[in-house]
Coordinates of C-alpha atoms and ligand atoms in Angstrom, one line a residue:
X1 CA 0.0 0.0 0.0
X2 CA 1.6 3.3 -1.0
X3 CA 2.1 6.1 1.7
X4 CA -0.2 8.4 -0.3
X5 CA -3.1 6.0 0.0
X6 CA -5.7 7.5 2.5
X7 CA -6.3 3.9 3.7
X8 CA -2.7 3.8 5.1
X9 CA -3.4 6.9 7.3
X10 CA -6.6 5.3 8.7
X11 CA -4.8 2.0 9.5
X12 CA -2.0 3.9 11.3
X13 CA -4.6 5.9 13.3
X14 CA -6.5 2.8 14.4
X15 CA -3.2 1.1 15.4
X16 CA -2.2 4.1 17.5
X17 CA -5.7 4.1 19.3
X18 CA -5.4 0.3 19.9
X19 CA -1.9 0.7 21.3
X20 CA -2.9 3.6 23.7
X21 CA -6.0 1.6 24.9
X22 CA -3.8 -1.5 25.5
X23 CA -1.2 0.5 27.5
X24 CA -3.9 2.2 29.6
X25 CA -5.6 -1.1 30.3
X26 CA -2.3 -2.7 31.4
X27 CA -1.5 0.3 33.6
X28 CA -4.9 0.2 35.3
X29 CA -4.6 -3.5 35.8
X30 CA -1.1 -3.1 37.3
X31 CA -2.3 -0.3 39.7
X32 CA -5.3 -2.3 40.8
X33 CA -3.1 -5.3 41.5
X34 CA -0.7 -3.1 43.5
X35 CA -3.6 -1.7 45.5
X36 CA -4.9 -5.1 46.4
X37 CA -1.4 -6.2 47.4
X38 CA -0.9 -3.1 49.4
X39 CA -4.2 -3.6 51.3
X40 CA -3.4 -7.3 51.9
X41 CA 0.0 -6.2 53.3
X42 CA -1.6 -3.6 55.5
X43 CA -4.0 -6.2 56.9
X44 CA -1.2 -8.6 57.5
X45 CA 0.9 -5.9 59.2
X46 CA -1.8 -5.6 62.0
X47 CA -0.4 -8.7 63.6
X48 CA 3.2 -7.8 63.4
X49 CA 5.4 -4.7 63.5
X50 CA 5.8 -2.8 60.2
X51 CA 2.6 -0.8 60.3
X52 CA 4.3 2.3 59.0
X53 CA 5.4 0.7 55.7
X54 CA 2.0 -0.7 55.1
X55 CA 0.3 2.6 55.8
X56 CA 2.8 4.5 53.5
X57 CA 2.1 2.1 50.7
X58 CA -1.6 2.2 51.2
X59 CA -1.4 6.1 51.2
X60 CA 0.6 6.0 48.0
X61 CA -1.8 3.8 46.0
X62 CA -5.2 4.6 47.3
X63 CA -7.1 7.7 46.1
X64 CA -8.7 8.7 49.4
X65 CA -7.0 6.7 52.1
X66 CA -7.3 8.9 55.2
X67 CA -10.9 8.1 56.2
X68 CA -10.2 4.3 56.1
X69 CA -7.0 4.6 58.1
X70 CA -8.5 7.0 60.6
X71 CA -11.5 4.6 61.0
X72 CA -9.1 1.7 61.7
X73 CA -7.0 3.8 64.1
X74 CA -10.2 5.0 65.9
X75 CA -11.4 1.3 66.2
X76 CA -8.1 0.4 67.8
X77 CA -8.5 3.2 70.3
X78 CA -12.0 2.2 71.1
X79 CA -10.8 -1.4 71.8
X80 CA -8.1 -0.1 74.1
X81 CA -5.3 -0.9 71.7
X82 CA -3.8 2.6 71.5
X83 CA -0.3 1.3 70.5
X84 CA -1.6 0.1 67.1
X85 CA -3.5 3.4 66.5
X86 CA -0.2 5.3 67.3
X87 CA 1.6 3.3 64.5
X88 CA -1.1 4.2 62.0
X89 CA -1.1 7.9 62.9
X90 CA 2.7 8.1 62.7
X91 CA 2.5 6.4 59.2
X92 CA -0.1 8.9 58.0
X93 CA 1.8 11.9 59.4
X94 CA 5.0 11.0 57.5
X95 CA 3.1 11.2 54.2
X96 CA 1.2 14.5 54.8
X97 CA 2.7 17.7 53.5
X98 CA 0.0 20.3 54.2
X99 CA 0.4 21.6 57.9
X100 CA -3.4 22.1 58.2
X101 CA -4.0 18.4 57.4
X102 CA -1.4 17.4 59.9
X103 CA -3.2 19.2 62.8
X104 CA -6.1 16.8 62.8
X105 CA -3.9 13.7 62.7
X106 CA -1.5 15.2 65.3
X107 CA -4.5 15.8 67.6
X108 CA -5.6 12.1 67.2
X109 CA -2.0 11.0 67.8
X110 CA -1.9 13.1 71.0
X111 CA -5.1 11.5 72.2
X112 CA -3.7 8.0 71.4
X113 CA -0.5 8.7 73.3
X114 CA -2.7 10.0 76.2
X115 CA -4.8 6.8 76.2
X116 CA -1.7 4.6 76.0
X117 CA -0.2 6.5 79.0
X118 CA 2.6 8.3 77.2
X119 CA 1.7 11.5 78.9
X120 CA 4.9 13.5 78.2
X121 CA 4.6 12.7 74.4
X122 CA 0.9 13.7 74.5
X123 CA 1.8 16.9 76.2
X124 CA 4.5 17.7 73.7
X125 CA 2.1 17.1 70.7
X126 CA -0.7 19.2 72.2
X127 CA 1.8 22.1 72.9
X128 CA 3.2 21.8 69.3
X129 CA -0.4 22.2 67.9
X130 CA -1.1 25.1 70.1
X131 CA 2.1 26.8 69.1
X132 CA 0.8 27.0 65.5
X133 CA -3.0 27.2 66.3
X134 CA -3.4 28.6 69.8
X135 CA -7.2 29.2 69.7
X136 CA -8.1 25.5 69.8
X137 CA -10.3 24.6 72.8
X138 CA -10.5 20.9 72.0
X139 CA -6.7 20.6 72.1
X140 CA -6.6 22.8 75.2
X141 CA -9.1 20.4 76.9
X142 CA -6.9 17.4 76.1
X143 CA -3.8 19.3 77.3
X144 CA -5.7 20.1 80.6
X145 CA -6.4 16.4 81.2
X146 CA -2.8 15.5 80.4
X147 CA -1.5 18.1 82.8
X148 CA -3.9 16.8 85.4
X149 CA -2.5 13.3 85.0
X150 CA 1.0 14.6 85.2
X151 CA 0.0 16.4 88.5
X152 CA 0.8 19.8 86.9
X153 CA -2.3 21.4 88.3
X154 CA -1.2 25.0 87.9
X155 CA -0.6 24.4 84.2
X156 CA -4.0 22.7 83.9
X157 CA -5.7 25.7 85.5
X158 CA -3.8 28.0 82.9
X159 CA -5.2 25.8 80.1
X160 CA -8.7 26.0 81.6
X161 CA -8.4 29.8 81.7
X162 CA -7.4 29.9 78.0
X163 CA -10.6 27.8 77.2
X164 CA -12.7 30.3 79.3
X165 CA -11.2 33.2 77.5
X166 CA -11.9 31.7 74.0
X167 CA -15.4 30.8 75.1
X168 CA -16.1 34.3 76.4
X169 CA -14.8 36.0 73.2
X170 CA -16.9 33.6 71.1
X171 CA -20.0 34.1 73.3
X172 CA -19.7 37.9 73.0
X173 CA -19.6 37.6 69.2
X174 CA -22.5 35.1 69.2
X175 CA -20.3 32.2 68.2
X176 CA -19.7 33.7 64.7
X177 CA -16.0 33.0 64.6
X178 CA -15.6 29.5 63.4
X179 CA -12.1 28.3 62.7
X180 CA -10.9 25.7 65.3
X181 CA -13.3 27.1 68.0
X182 CA -16.7 26.5 69.4
X183 CA -19.7 25.5 67.3
X184 CA -22.7 27.6 68.1
X185 CA -24.2 26.4 71.4
X186 CA -27.9 26.6 72.5
X187 CA -28.7 28.3 75.8
X188 CA -28.9 25.0 77.7
X189 CA -25.6 23.8 76.1
X190 CA -24.0 27.1 77.2
X191 CA -25.2 26.6 80.7
X192 CA -23.9 23.0 80.8
X193 CA -20.5 24.1 79.3
X194 CA -20.2 26.9 81.8
X195 CA -21.0 24.5 84.7
X196 CA -18.4 22.1 83.4
X197 CA -15.7 24.8 83.3
X198 CA -16.6 25.9 86.8
X199 CA -16.5 22.3 88.2
X200 CA -13.1 21.8 86.5
X201 CA -11.8 25.0 88.1
X202 CA -12.9 24.0 91.6
X203 CA -11.6 20.5 91.1
X204 CA -8.2 21.6 89.8
X205 CA -7.9 24.2 92.6
X206 CA -8.7 21.5 95.2
X207 CA -5.9 19.3 93.8
X208 CA -3.5 22.2 93.7
X209 CA -4.3 23.1 97.3
X210 CA -4.0 19.4 98.5
X211 CA -0.6 19.0 96.8
X212 CA 0.7 22.5 97.9
X213 CA 3.2 21.7 100.7
X214 CA 4.3 25.3 101.2
X215 CA 0.9 26.6 102.4
X216 CA 0.2 26.8 106.1
X217 CA -2.0 23.8 107.2
X218 CA -4.7 26.0 108.7
X219 CA -5.2 28.2 105.6
X220 CA -5.2 25.0 103.4
X221 CA -8.0 23.5 105.5
X222 CA -9.9 26.8 105.4
X223 CA -9.6 27.1 101.6
X224 CA -10.7 23.5 101.1
X225 CA -13.7 24.0 103.3
X226 CA -14.6 27.1 101.3
X227 CA -14.4 25.1 98.1
X228 CA -16.5 22.3 99.7
X229 CA -19.2 24.8 100.6
X230 CA -19.3 26.2 97.1
X231 CA -19.1 22.9 95.2
X232 CA -20.6 19.9 97.2
X233 CA -19.4 17.5 94.5
X234 CA -15.9 17.9 95.8
X235 CA -16.8 16.9 99.4
X236 CA -15.6 13.3 98.8
X237 CA -12.1 14.3 97.6
X238 CA -11.7 16.9 100.3
X239 CA -12.8 14.6 103.1
X240 CA -10.6 11.7 101.8
X241 CA -7.7 14.2 102.2
X242 CA -8.9 15.1 105.7
X243 CA -9.1 11.4 106.6
X244 CA -5.5 10.9 105.4
X245 CA -4.1 13.8 107.6
X246 CA -6.3 13.7 110.7
X247 CA -9.3 11.6 111.7
X248 CA -10.5 14.4 114.1
X249 CA -10.6 16.8 111.2
X250 CA -12.6 14.3 109.1
X251 CA -15.2 13.7 111.8
X252 CA -15.6 17.4 112.5
X253 CA -16.8 17.8 108.9
X254 CA -18.6 14.5 108.4
X255 CA -21.6 15.3 110.6
X256 CA -22.6 18.1 108.2
X257 CA -22.7 15.9 105.1
X258 CA -26.0 15.6 103.2
X259 CA -27.7 12.3 102.6
X260 CA -26.5 12.1 99.0
X261 CA -23.0 12.9 100.0
X262 CA -23.0 10.2 102.7
X263 CA -24.5 7.7 100.2
X264 CA -21.6 8.5 97.9
X265 CA -19.0 8.1 100.7
X266 CA -20.0 4.7 102.2
X267 CA -16.8 3.2 100.9
X268 CA -14.7 5.6 102.8
X269 CA -16.8 5.3 106.0
X270 CA -16.8 1.5 105.7
X271 CA -13.0 1.3 105.6
X272 CA -12.5 3.0 109.0
X273 CA -11.2 0.8 111.8
X274 CA -13.4 0.6 114.9
X275 CA -10.9 2.5 117.1
X276 CA -11.0 5.5 114.7
X277 CA -14.7 6.0 114.7
X278 CA -16.0 8.2 117.6
X279 CA -19.6 6.8 117.5
X280 CA -20.7 8.9 120.6
X281 CA -19.9 12.1 118.7
X282 CA -21.5 11.2 115.3
X283 CA -25.0 12.8 114.9
X284 CA -25.5 12.3 111.2
X285 CA -28.2 9.5 110.9
X286 CA -27.0 8.3 107.5
X287 CA -23.4 7.8 108.9
X288 CA -24.8 5.9 112.0
X289 CA -26.7 3.6 109.5
X290 CA -23.3 2.6 108.0
X291 CA -22.0 1.5 111.4
X292 CA -25.3 -0.1 112.2
X293 CA -24.8 -2.2 109.1
X294 CA -21.3 -3.0 110.1
X295 CA -22.6 -4.3 113.5
X296 CA -20.9 -1.6 115.6
X297 CA -24.3 -0.2 116.7
X298 CA -26.7 -2.8 118.1
X299 CA -30.2 -1.5 118.3
X300 CA -33.6 -2.2 116.7
X301 CA -33.5 0.6 114.2
X302 CA -33.5 -0.3 110.5
X303 CA -31.2 1.3 108.0
X304 CA -32.7 3.5 105.3
X305 CA -30.7 2.1 102.5
X306 CA -31.5 -1.4 101.2
X307 CA -27.9 -2.7 101.0
X308 CA -27.1 -1.4 104.5
X309 CA -30.2 -2.9 106.1
X310 CA -29.4 -6.2 104.4
X311 CA -25.9 -6.1 105.8
X312 CA -27.3 -5.3 109.3
X313 CA -29.6 -8.3 109.2
X314 CA -26.9 -10.6 107.8
X315 CA -24.4 -9.5 110.5
X316 CA -26.9 -10.6 113.2
X317 CA -28.5 -13.7 111.8
X318 CA -26.4 -15.2 109.0
X319 CA -23.8 -17.9 109.9
X320 CA -21.6 -16.6 107.0
X321 CA -19.4 -13.6 107.4
X322 CA -20.3 -10.9 104.9
X323 CA -18.9 -7.6 103.9
X324 CA -19.6 -4.8 101.4
X325 CA -17.6 -4.4 98.2
X326 CA -17.8 -1.4 96.0
X327 CA -17.9 -0.5 92.3
X328 CA -18.2 2.9 90.6
X329 CA -20.6 3.6 87.7
X330 CA -20.1 6.7 85.6
X331 CA -23.4 8.6 85.6
X332 CA -22.7 9.9 82.1
X333 CA -21.6 6.7 80.1
X334 CA -22.8 4.0 82.5
X335 CA -19.5 2.2 82.4
X336 CA -18.6 0.4 85.7
X337 CA -15.1 0.5 87.2
X338 CA -13.6 -1.4 90.1
X339 CA -11.7 1.7 91.2
X340 CA -12.9 5.3 91.6
X341 CA -11.6 7.9 89.2
X342 CA -12.7 11.5 89.7
X343 CA -12.6 11.8 85.8
X344 CA -14.2 8.9 84.0
X345 CA -11.5 7.0 82.1
X346 CA -14.0 6.3 79.3
X347 CA -15.9 9.5 78.6
X348 CA -13.8 12.1 80.6
X349 CA -16.8 13.3 82.6
X350 CA -15.8 14.8 85.9
X351 CA -17.1 13.8 89.3
X352 CA -20.1 11.8 88.2
X353 CA -19.6 8.4 89.8
X354 CA -22.4 6.5 91.4
X355 CA -21.3 4.2 94.2
X356 CA -22.6 0.7 93.9
X357 CA -22.6 -1.4 97.1
X358 CA -22.3 -5.2 96.7
X359 CA -22.8 -7.6 99.6
X360 CA -20.2 -10.4 99.4
X361 CA -19.4 -13.5 101.5
X362 CA -15.9 -13.3 103.1
X363 CA -13.8 -16.2 101.9
X364 CA -10.7 -17.0 103.9
X365 CA -8.4 -18.4 101.3
X366 CA -5.4 -20.4 102.5
X367 CA -2.3 -18.8 101.1
X368 CA 0.8 -21.0 100.4
X369 CA 4.3 -19.6 100.1
X370 CA 5.6 -19.6 96.6
X371 CA 9.2 -20.2 97.9
Ligands
LIG1 ZN1 -18.0 7.9 81.7

């Protein structure tokens, strides 16, 4: 076929289209195969070390990988496996270039470090974010909790004051400033948020006072009593401190406790030894019920609380020895914990534990030496 023949041009044109289509098809097939391999490798890497490589490969080959990886990391945090979440976040961070994108992942990484107990690393990350984006109340709140766990109460109060300041400015401008700050809050939400800030302030001030060893003892006690009068939810923490320094001081304050406060402090009252309880000086009827249930007061009066009255009857008529055990249920998320935490380890709510009293038979187990 001569070159001048129009048919030659058409054949060449069709051949070029076919070649391009074939190359494109092969390339897509290769990319899909790589993607599948990368996902398989990522899944495999959950069981062993080497997360970072799998994450990097997945990030390179997937079109929108962040939501998937964040979902996996979040699932790890929910199941208590913060270490795996940390590996994923570190892998994502390495591949991100835009500083704004990094903030969100850094915040999640800081939370994962906090959950895993690496408090110093969590603190460094939150401070790094705030250095670049200071008006960020969510990060400030995480920083506050980290300071609290590090026993740096003064710094925690400073963080709280920054949140208050941002909130006040936002409230004055009717929540119209949006970037990294508060979403508009309804009146009831505002009230709840303000109460939360106030409770945190009293709580942190209480911890600061209790741990301040330079303050004269009398003024420390006076300040703690002032806080207790303003915020009854702190009575348990303050009276636990009083119990640790002086039983006389504890019993001076205990008579004035309300019924709800006593019901929330049965664990502390139950743990006293007989010689440390001046029964003749106790006038609070709810506290007397606790010792009636313990068998230290022997009269015909019934206890007001179901568990205590059961204990009272068991102490008298049951051949088995029984005692009370305690658990703590968060009023906000309903999780139950064997130990009391002022701040719920699951939802972070402050001072919202309900005390659960459980009657148990005392078992005397024979212990054998392991040597
Ligand atoms: Zn909770």
